[in-house]
Tab-separated table of C-alpha atoms in Angstrom:
chain	number	residue	atom	x	y	z
U	1	MET	CA	-38.533	206.363	300.951
U	2	LEU	CA	-41.613	204.728	299.784
U	3	GLN	CA	-42.064	201.370	301.714
U	4	SER	CA	-45.481	200.129	300.441
U	5	LEU	CA	-48.055	201.019	297.765
U	6	PHE	CA	-51.723	200.145	298.296
U	7	ILE	CA	-54.496	200.214	295.403
U	8	ILE	CA	-57.609	200.561	297.058
U	9	ASN	CA	-61.216	200.929	295.568
U	10	GLN	CA	-64.459	203.005	296.725
U	11	SER	CA	-65.218	199.864	298.860
U	12	SER	CA	-62.169	200.013	300.940
U	13	GLU	CA	-61.283	196.767	299.151
U	14	ILE	CA	-57.112	196.402	298.595
U	15	CYS	CA	-56.895	195.281	294.777
U	16	LEU	CA	-52.832	195.502	294.723
U	17	GLU	CA	-50.428	195.772	297.357
U	18	LYS	CA	-46.975	196.167	296.409
U	19	HIS	CA	-43.744	196.493	299.309
U	20	TRP	CA	-40.099	197.433	298.602
U	21	THR	CA	-38.584	197.334	301.950
U	22	LYS	CA	-40.219	195.037	304.002
U	23	ASN	CA	-43.977	193.328	304.205
U	24	ILE	CA	-46.172	195.846	306.137
U	25	SER	CA	-49.430	194.729	307.807
U	26	LYS	CA	-52.640	195.788	305.844
U	27	ALA	CA	-53.495	197.051	309.503
U	28	VAL	CA	-51.334	200.213	308.586
U	29	CYS	CA	-54.280	201.067	306.137
U	30	ASP	CA	-56.749	201.524	308.969
U	31	THR	CA	-56.136	205.118	309.486
U	32	PHE	CA	-56.933	205.654	306.125
U	33	PHE	CA	-59.874	203.803	306.257
U	34	ASP	CA	-61.167	205.668	309.366
U	35	ALA	CA	-60.539	209.076	307.101
U	36	LEU	CA	-62.724	207.704	304.405
U	37	THR	CA	-65.485	207.390	306.951
U	38	LYS	CA	-65.218	210.578	308.174
U	39	TYR	CA	-64.911	212.792	305.116
U	40	ALA	CA	-66.857	212.267	301.669
U	41	ALA	CA	-65.084	211.018	298.432
U	42	GLY	CA	-62.220	213.662	297.289
U	43	ASP	CA	-62.134	215.236	300.640
U	44	VAL	CA	-59.863	213.008	302.700
U	45	PRO	CA	-56.809	215.007	303.252
U	46	PRO	CA	-54.138	213.881	301.217
U	47	VAL	CA	-51.484	213.116	304.034
U	48	LEU	CA	-52.377	211.390	306.929
U	49	GLU	CA	-49.747	210.940	310.050
U	50	THR	CA	-49.329	207.791	312.244
U	51	PRO	CA	-46.724	207.117	314.830
U	52	SER	CA	-44.601	205.611	312.777
U	53	ASN	CA	-45.642	206.230	309.144
U	54	SER	CA	-47.084	208.704	306.558
U	55	LEU	CA	-50.163	207.865	304.581
U	56	ILE	CA	-49.867	209.817	301.123
U	57	HIS	CA	-52.540	209.196	298.297
U	58	ILE	CA	-54.187	210.467	295.428
U	59	LEU	CA	-57.678	209.712	293.962
U	60	ARG	CA	-58.049	208.976	290.109
U	61	ASN	CA	-60.921	207.340	288.544
U	62	ASN	CA	-62.535	205.741	291.636
U	63	LEU	CA	-59.173	204.318	292.614
U	64	TYR	CA	-56.735	205.532	295.869
U	65	PHE	CA	-53.542	205.095	295.243
U	66	LEU	CA	-51.906	204.832	298.887
U	67	ALA	CA	-48.510	205.247	299.506
U	68	VAL	CA	-46.760	204.021	303.135
U	69	CYS	CA	-43.674	206.225	303.847
U	70	ALA	CA	-41.286	207.105	306.322
U	71	ASN	CA	-42.079	210.204	308.074
U	72	GLU	CA	-38.882	212.227	306.691
U	73	ILE	CA	-40.222	212.671	303.051
U	74	SER	CA	-41.455	215.316	300.667
U	75	PRO	CA	-45.388	214.820	300.153
U	76	LEU	CA	-45.100	216.380	296.797
U	77	LEU	CA	-42.537	214.114	295.753
U	78	VAL	CA	-44.643	210.895	296.938
U	79	ILE	CA	-47.878	212.637	295.237
U	80	GLU	CA	-46.057	213.096	291.956
U	81	PHE	CA	-44.912	209.464	291.927
U	82	LEU	CA	-48.557	208.151	292.398
U	83	ASP	CA	-49.672	209.860	289.517
U	84	CYS	CA	-46.866	208.844	287.277
U	85	VAL	CA	-47.875	205.377	288.669
U	86	ASN	CA	-51.564	205.860	287.548
U	87	SER	CA	-50.162	207.428	284.355
U	88	ILE	CA	-48.246	204.521	283.515
U	89	ILE	CA	-50.904	202.020	284.306
U	90	GLU	CA	-53.082	204.296	281.615
U	91	ASP	CA	-50.507	203.854	279.278
U	92	TYR	CA	-50.084	200.195	279.461
U	93	PHE	CA	-53.845	199.078	279.803
U	94	GLY	CA	-56.079	202.170	278.895
U	95	LEU	CA	-57.665	203.744	281.856
U	96	ALA	CA	-57.063	202.831	285.283
U	97	THR	CA	-59.553	201.427	286.865
U	98	GLU	CA	-60.334	198.519	289.619
U	99	THR	CA	-61.088	195.872	286.632
U	100	SER	CA	-57.870	197.050	284.489
U	101	VAL	CA	-55.709	196.435	287.529
U	102	LYS	CA	-56.866	193.063	288.916
U	103	GLU	CA	-56.679	191.531	285.369
U	104	ASN	CA	-53.007	192.828	285.119
U	105	VAL	CA	-51.888	192.405	288.675
U	106	VAL	CA	-48.808	190.636	287.589
U	107	LEU	CA	-47.623	192.806	285.093
U	108	ILE	CA	-48.115	195.769	287.086
U	109	TYR	CA	-46.014	194.032	289.759
U	110	GLU	CA	-43.180	193.923	287.193
U	111	ILE	CA	-43.617	197.766	286.376
U	112	LEU	CA	-43.573	198.581	289.903
U	113	ASP	CA	-40.463	196.578	290.476
U	114	GLU	CA	-38.761	198.690	287.573
U	115	MET	CA	-39.938	201.952	288.706
U	116	LEU	CA	-38.425	202.044	292.265
U	117	ASP	CA	-35.348	200.406	293.788
U	118	GLY	CA	-35.446	199.771	297.253
U	119	GLY	CA	-38.449	202.343	297.671
U	120	PHE	CA	-36.666	205.508	295.499
U	121	PRO	CA	-37.984	206.222	292.141
U	122	LEU	CA	-35.524	204.876	289.355
U	123	ALA	CA	-37.549	204.399	286.244
U	124	THR	CA	-40.497	206.569	285.774
U	125	GLU	CA	-40.819	207.333	281.883
U	126	SER	CA	-42.971	205.325	279.682
U	127	ASN	CA	-40.718	204.930	276.721
U	128	ILE	CA	-37.861	203.114	278.728
U	129	LEU	CA	-40.601	201.134	280.659
U	130	LYS	CA	-42.033	199.586	277.829
U	131	GLU	CA	-38.497	198.794	276.628
U	132	ILE	CA	-38.214	196.868	280.047
U	133	VAL	CA	-41.456	195.432	280.831
U	134	ARG	CA	-43.595	194.940	277.290
U	135	PRO	CA	-47.122	196.026	277.203
U	136	PRO	CA	-49.428	193.045	277.208
U	137	ASN	CA	-49.479	191.202	273.699
U	138	PHE	CA	-52.115	187.947	273.335
U	139	LEU	CA	-49.700	186.180	270.706
U	140	GLN	CA	-46.947	186.939	272.920
U	141	SER	CA	-48.762	185.610	276.245
U	142	LEU	CA	-49.874	182.384	274.158
U	143	THR	CA	-46.286	181.591	272.901
U	144	ASP	CA	-45.080	181.965	276.482
U	145	ALA	CA	-47.538	179.891	278.093
U	146	VAL	CA	-46.517	177.092	275.261
U	147	THR	CA	-42.974	177.469	275.976
U	148	GLY	CA	-42.740	178.375	279.209
U	149	LYS	CA	-40.320	181.211	278.982
U	150	ASN	CA	-41.031	184.788	280.543
U	151	THR	CA	-40.381	187.257	277.685
U	152	ILE	CA	-42.496	189.881	279.150
U	153	VAL	CA	-39.510	191.451	280.868
U	154	GLY	CA	-36.590	192.308	278.931
U	155	SER	CA	-33.182	190.939	279.658
U	156	THR	CA	-30.910	193.835	279.147
U	157	LEU	CA	-30.903	197.413	280.374
U	158	PRO	CA	-31.999	199.962	277.862
U	159	ILE	CA	-29.426	201.873	276.084
U	160	ASN	CA	-30.859	205.336	276.826
U	161	GLN	CA	-31.803	204.486	280.890
U	162	LEU	CA	-28.664	205.638	281.711
U	163	SER	CA	-28.063	208.537	278.904
U	164	ASN	CA	-29.031	212.249	279.183
U	165	ILE	CA	-32.078	211.473	277.374
U	166	ARG	CA	-33.518	208.664	279.146
U	167	TRP	CA	-37.410	209.468	278.302
U	168	ARG	CA	-36.625	208.544	274.508
U	169	ARG	CA	-36.150	204.964	273.561
U	170	SER	CA	-33.253	204.191	270.816
U	171	GLY	CA	-33.948	202.928	267.464
U	172	VAL	CA	-36.935	204.302	266.786
U	173	ASN	CA	-37.988	204.629	262.980
U	174	TYR	CA	-41.218	205.289	261.050
U	175	THR	CA	-42.162	205.469	257.532
U	176	ASN	CA	-44.554	208.570	258.185
U	177	ASN	CA	-42.754	211.220	260.346
U	178	GLU	CA	-45.535	212.955	262.117
U	179	THR	CA	-46.309	214.943	265.326
U	180	TYR	CA	-49.500	216.366	266.722
U	181	PHE	CA	-50.277	218.773	269.559
U	182	ASP	CA	-53.536	219.261	271.598
U	183	LEU	CA	-53.726	222.324	273.649
U	184	ILE	CA	-56.834	221.704	275.925
U	185	GLU	CA	-57.435	224.206	278.511
U	186	LYS	CA	-60.183	223.709	281.674
U	187	ILE	CA	-61.726	226.504	283.086
U	188	ASP	CA	-63.047	226.865	286.531
U	189	ALA	CA	-65.324	229.714	287.704
U	190	ILE	CA	-67.906	231.061	290.301
U	191	ILE	CA	-70.776	233.312	289.093
U	192	ASP	CA	-73.099	234.876	291.451
U	193	ARG	CA	-76.705	235.456	290.837
U	194	SER	CA	-76.413	239.074	289.188
U	195	GLY	CA	-73.729	237.411	286.475
U	196	TYR	CA	-70.520	238.881	288.482
U	197	VAL	CA	-67.660	236.609	288.297
U	198	ILE	CA	-66.482	235.716	291.837
U	199	SER	CA	-63.577	233.531	290.636
U	200	LYS	CA	-61.950	232.132	287.643
U	201	GLU	CA	-59.008	229.869	286.855
U	202	ILE	CA	-57.629	228.561	283.661
U	203	TYR	CA	-55.478	225.426	283.482
U	204	GLY	CA	-53.933	223.954	280.343
U	205	SER	CA	-51.844	221.387	278.881
U	206	VAL	CA	-50.025	220.715	275.669
U	207	GLU	CA	-50.698	216.598	274.927
U	208	CYS	CA	-48.373	215.309	272.210
U	209	LEU	CA	-48.350	212.344	269.984
U	210	VAL	CA	-44.844	211.959	268.522
U	211	LYS	CA	-43.888	209.623	265.829
U	212	LEU	CA	-40.521	210.910	264.819
U	213	SER	CA	-37.375	208.719	263.550
U	214	GLY	CA	-34.219	209.039	264.850
U	215	THR	CA	-33.448	211.684	267.586
U	216	PRO	CA	-35.055	214.889	266.478
U	217	ASP	CA	-35.042	218.024	268.490
U	218	LEU	CA	-37.935	220.261	268.403
U	219	THR	CA	-38.828	223.905	269.155
U	220	LEU	CA	-42.415	225.309	269.955
U	221	ALA	CA	-43.009	228.797	270.200
U	222	PHE	CA	-46.507	230.565	271.435
U	223	THR	CA	-48.376	233.571	270.778
U	224	ASN	CA	-49.509	235.422	273.752
U	225	HIS	CA	-46.828	233.464	275.696
U	226	ARG	CA	-47.103	236.286	278.861
U	227	LEU	CA	-50.781	234.853	279.262
U	228	ILE	CA	-48.506	231.750	281.149
U	229	ASP	CA	-48.448	232.535	284.797
U	230	ASP	CA	-47.156	229.114	286.008
U	231	ALA	CA	-46.021	226.060	284.246
U	232	ASN	CA	-44.987	222.153	284.760
U	233	LEU	CA	-42.499	221.167	282.629
U	234	HIS	CA	-41.688	217.668	281.200
U	235	PRO	CA	-38.045	216.513	282.217
U	236	CYS	CA	-36.996	216.684	278.569
U	237	ILE	CA	-37.649	220.591	278.132
U	238	ARG	CA	-34.669	222.633	278.337
U	239	PHE	CA	-35.705	224.878	281.350
U	240	SER	CA	-32.841	227.508	280.630
U	241	ARG	CA	-34.139	228.329	277.540
U	242	TRP	CA	-37.727	228.342	278.446
U	243	LYS	CA	-37.136	230.747	281.427
U	244	ARG	CA	-35.238	233.007	279.004
U	245	GLU	CA	-37.083	233.123	275.733
U	246	ARG	CA	-40.269	231.359	276.888
U	247	ILE	CA	-39.656	228.813	273.925
U	248	LEU	CA	-39.769	224.879	274.327
U	249	SER	CA	-37.070	223.514	273.142
U	250	PHE	CA	-36.746	219.626	274.008
U	251	ILE	CA	-35.814	216.022	272.427
U	252	PRO	CA	-39.446	214.365	272.740
U	253	PRO	CA	-40.438	211.034	273.949
U	254	ASP	CA	-41.537	208.507	271.646
U	255	GLY	CA	-45.265	208.305	271.579
U	256	LYS	CA	-48.059	209.970	273.795
U	257	PHE	CA	-46.983	212.195	276.497
U	258	CYS	CA	-48.088	215.501	278.092
U	259	LEU	CA	-45.562	218.008	277.338
U	260	PHE	CA	-46.142	220.656	280.078
U	261	ASN	CA	-49.235	222.038	282.054
U	262	TYR	CA	-49.868	225.728	282.680
U	263	HIS	CA	-52.001	228.499	284.549
U	264	VAL	CA	-53.337	231.101	283.172
U	265	SER	CA	-53.011	234.648	285.164
U	266	SER	CA	-55.806	235.527	286.845
U	267	LEU	CA	-55.109	239.213	285.908
U	268	SER	CA	-55.632	238.622	282.141
U	269	PRO	CA	-58.902	239.910	280.869
U	270	ILE	CA	-61.134	236.671	279.753
U	271	SER	CA	-64.481	236.560	278.944
U	272	LEU	CA	-66.429	233.520	279.584
U	273	PRO	CA	-67.511	230.856	277.247
U	274	ILE	CA	-70.992	230.254	278.668
U	275	ILE	CA	-73.345	232.435	280.167
U	276	LEU	CA	-76.640	231.573	282.035
U	277	ARG	CA	-79.638	233.851	281.962
U	278	HIS	CA	-81.789	232.745	284.771
U	279	ASN	CA	-84.622	233.360	286.698
U	280	VAL	CA	-85.226	230.821	289.865
U	281	LEU	CA	-88.203	231.264	292.250
U	282	LEU	CA	-88.576	229.210	295.088
U	283	ARG	CA	-92.203	229.596	297.048
U	284	GLU	CA	-95.120	228.021	298.416
U	285	HIS	CA	-97.257	228.171	295.056
U	286	GLY	CA	-95.839	229.101	291.557
U	287	SER	CA	-92.147	228.059	291.931
U	288	ARG	CA	-90.089	228.486	288.453
U	289	LEU	CA	-86.872	227.608	286.889
U	290	ASP	CA	-86.354	229.676	283.861
U	291	VAL	CA	-82.645	229.012	282.101
U	292	VAL	CA	-81.388	230.827	278.875
U	293	VAL	CA	-77.977	229.231	277.736
U	294	VAL	CA	-75.844	232.076	275.845
U	295	PRO	CA	-72.587	230.859	274.291
U	296	LYS	CA	-69.865	233.508	273.690
U	297	THR	CA	-67.424	231.734	271.548
U	298	MET	CA	-66.938	233.547	268.829
U	299	GLY	CA	-69.316	231.257	266.589
U	300	LYS	CA	-67.374	227.933	267.328
U	301	PRO	CA	-69.718	225.168	268.350
U	302	VAL	CA	-70.126	223.902	271.793
U	303	GLU	CA	-70.521	220.100	272.352
U	304	ASN	CA	-71.349	217.873	275.267
U	305	VAL	CA	-73.425	220.815	276.965
U	306	LYS	CA	-75.422	219.829	280.105
U	307	LEU	CA	-76.779	221.814	283.453
U	308	THR	CA	-76.907	219.839	286.721
U	309	ILE	CA	-79.165	221.078	289.562
U	310	GLN	CA	-79.115	219.732	292.932
U	311	LEU	CA	-82.691	220.840	294.058
U	312	PRO	CA	-83.238	221.143	297.843
U	313	PRO	CA	-85.078	218.445	299.406
U	314	GLU	CA	-88.409	220.313	299.968
U	315	VAL	CA	-89.148	220.001	296.183
U	316	LEU	CA	-91.740	217.292	295.355
U	317	ASN	CA	-91.356	217.574	291.424
U	318	ILE	CA	-90.322	219.583	288.490
U	319	THR	CA	-91.892	220.041	285.342
U	320	ALA	CA	-89.511	221.231	282.488
U	321	THR	CA	-90.119	222.501	278.909
U	322	PRO	CA	-86.579	222.786	277.311
U	323	SER	CA	-86.301	224.234	273.383
U	324	VAL	CA	-83.586	221.375	272.831
U	325	GLY	CA	-82.296	218.401	274.318
U	326	ARG	CA	-83.935	216.563	277.180
U	327	THR	CA	-84.594	216.844	280.908
U	328	SER	CA	-84.375	214.430	283.694
U	329	PHE	CA	-85.189	214.683	287.308
U	330	ASP	CA	-84.489	211.654	289.946
U	331	VAL	CA	-87.214	211.888	292.559
U	332	THR	CA	-84.934	210.214	295.414
U	333	THR	CA	-81.803	212.233	295.431
U	334	LYS	CA	-83.607	215.600	293.835
U	335	LEU	CA	-80.951	215.968	290.987
U	336	PHE	CA	-82.135	217.717	287.897
U	337	GLN	CA	-80.417	217.282	284.506
U	338	TRP	CA	-80.759	219.353	281.272
U	339	ASP	CA	-78.765	217.754	278.527
U	340	ILE	CA	-78.446	219.884	275.807
U	341	GLY	CA	-75.973	218.271	273.703
U	342	ARG	CA	-74.392	220.306	270.557
U	343	ILE	CA	-75.212	224.155	270.221
U	344	GLU	CA	-74.495	225.089	266.594
U	345	GLU	CA	-73.031	228.301	265.489
U	346	LYS	CA	-75.451	231.089	264.649
U	347	SER	CA	-78.197	228.810	266.432
U	348	VAL	CA	-80.921	229.954	268.655
U	349	ASN	CA	-79.898	229.989	272.297
U	350	PRO	CA	-81.473	226.754	274.343
U	351	SER	CA	-84.016	227.756	276.622
U	352	MET	CA	-86.018	226.118	279.403
U	353	LYS	CA	-89.095	226.801	281.286
U	354	SER	CA	-90.233	224.777	284.204
U	355	SER	CA	-92.601	224.841	286.916
U	356	ILE	CA	-91.776	223.750	290.424
U	357	ASN	CA	-93.929	221.857	293.309
U	358	LEU	CA	-92.855	222.147	296.683
U	359	ILE	CA	-93.816	220.810	300.227
U	360	SER	CA	-96.959	222.284	301.033
U	361	GLY	CA	-97.204	223.966	304.715
U	362	LEU	CA	-93.168	225.258	304.599
U	363	THR	CA	-92.281	227.588	307.532
U	364	ASN	CA	-89.004	228.510	306.088
U	365	LEU	CA	-88.243	228.399	302.298
U	366	PRO	CA	-85.671	226.757	300.730
U	367	SER	CA	-82.621	228.521	299.405
U	368	ASN	CA	-82.017	228.851	295.687
U	369	PRO	CA	-79.787	225.881	294.262
U	370	VAL	CA	-76.675	225.889	292.368
U	371	ILE	CA	-76.121	225.208	288.683
U	372	LEU	CA	-73.275	223.373	287.283
U	373	VAL	CA	-72.386	223.537	283.905
U	374	ASN	CA	-70.657	221.129	281.630
U	375	PHE	CA	-69.444	222.075	278.008
U	376	TYR	CA	-66.558	221.024	275.632
U	377	ILE	CA	-65.647	223.643	272.959
U	378	PRO	CA	-63.258	222.251	269.877
U	379	GLN	CA	-60.981	224.316	268.064
U	380	PHE	CA	-61.471	227.008	271.002
U	381	VAL	CA	-59.266	228.150	273.608
U	382	VAL	CA	-60.690	230.731	276.125
U	383	SER	CA	-57.292	232.135	277.112
U	384	GLY	CA	-56.351	232.989	273.667
U	385	LEU	CA	-53.077	231.224	273.839
U	386	LYS	CA	-51.945	229.803	270.492
U	387	ILE	CA	-49.077	227.530	269.172
U	388	ALA	CA	-46.933	229.906	266.683
U	389	ARG	CA	-44.732	227.596	265.345
U	390	VAL	CA	-42.916	224.351	265.427
U	391	ASP	CA	-39.665	223.777	264.053
U	392	MET	CA	-37.360	220.505	264.136
U	393	TYR	CA	-33.586	220.232	263.899
U	394	GLY	CA	-31.144	217.483	263.556
U	395	GLU	CA	-32.922	215.336	261.120
U	396	LYS	CA	-33.349	215.795	257.406
U	397	TYR	CA	-36.888	214.133	256.738
U	398	LYS	CA	-39.772	216.314	256.348
U	399	LEU	CA	-42.119	216.342	259.141
U	400	PHE	CA	-45.831	216.576	259.356
U	401	LYS	CA	-47.228	218.569	261.994
U	402	GLY	CA	-50.637	218.924	263.411
U	403	VAL	CA	-52.312	220.749	266.252
U	404	LYS	CA	-55.710	221.083	267.950
U	405	TYR	CA	-57.314	223.281	270.317
U	406	ALA	CA	-60.126	222.890	272.858
U	407	THR	CA	-61.465	224.000	276.095
U	408	LYS	CA	-63.478	222.014	278.405
U	409	ALA	CA	-65.480	223.089	281.855
U	410	GLY	CA	-63.902	221.992	285.103
U	411	GLN	CA	-65.880	223.531	288.157
U	412	TYR	CA	-68.153	225.961	286.348
U	413	GLU	CA	-70.889	227.121	288.953
U	414	VAL	CA	-73.587	229.408	288.414
U	415	ARG	CA	-75.158	230.563	291.687
U	416	THR	CA	-78.969	231.562	291.156
């Protein structure tokens, strides 16, 4: 059972607090604030124990969502709910930031009132919540201010709230019936100085935008579905059919939602989409840092390519000459960045040569730095997973279907 929820910024300021069972003093957060001083941002243990409560939190967009719970509760349940709160706020107001939370405190209170009943999750589907608590509308807010009425919160319970398809609102009707699927993969990798892959993990998701009238029943099938090692399914998906046939069968929510997340088996023979050829030499005289970026994307262009290198504190300055893009070096933090931008298909591999000046008189030479690589590859999935077909049943209108693919870098680390 959740007793309270606090939304806290990076300065340890409480932006919002909500209590369900009884008002709890803000002093309950002191244990969490103490942990913030001991750990770096993002490294605070997700579960902290106090003599009377458990403090469970997630970090999203520089905001901490902190739940105060009774000790006997599943931490994963609370983390899932906190992530749902963040997603709902994003769905209502765009990105969940400190500004959007502070500007919409009253509406967020109304949403949280509907999401939990006595501290237990009740309504967590965006479609249903938007029927109960209407999204902000300037004209409606102006009308409410003039009439003195509150039309933000609906007066009746949505029809589908207690049905078997509680995630889909009733009475949906569109002139053009269309659905879009975005299959996006993120790759985490660690490559040693000789080019050997120490570890690689691929995580993917299918993001949907559904604008279909009535109550359509969709099926989605994949090619190479055996690549999927583990999956997190949206409640609308029929689990028995997925387990039996590896086909997604579902009545979709209306609007934007994440259909499912998956992990690709680490045993799959998958090539890395970006290779770095580097030559790093740190010594008292003649230190160098040379890098060549080699895309392995089967001719697909690569966007938002950026290399970030945290140089050691012994570095005085670096003079870089890139073949494309621009470089920057922060003398204070010793952070060097090479912003390449877009690498076109069949273009010459981007390269950079640089000379480094170290502090004179060093007795111990610094160790070589790590290169963090960021990139985005449209219409390319590194695992090879594809959506084979999308079929609809239960409705007779013509359906327009669109599918897009993308791969982006997660924690992509090259050791030099």
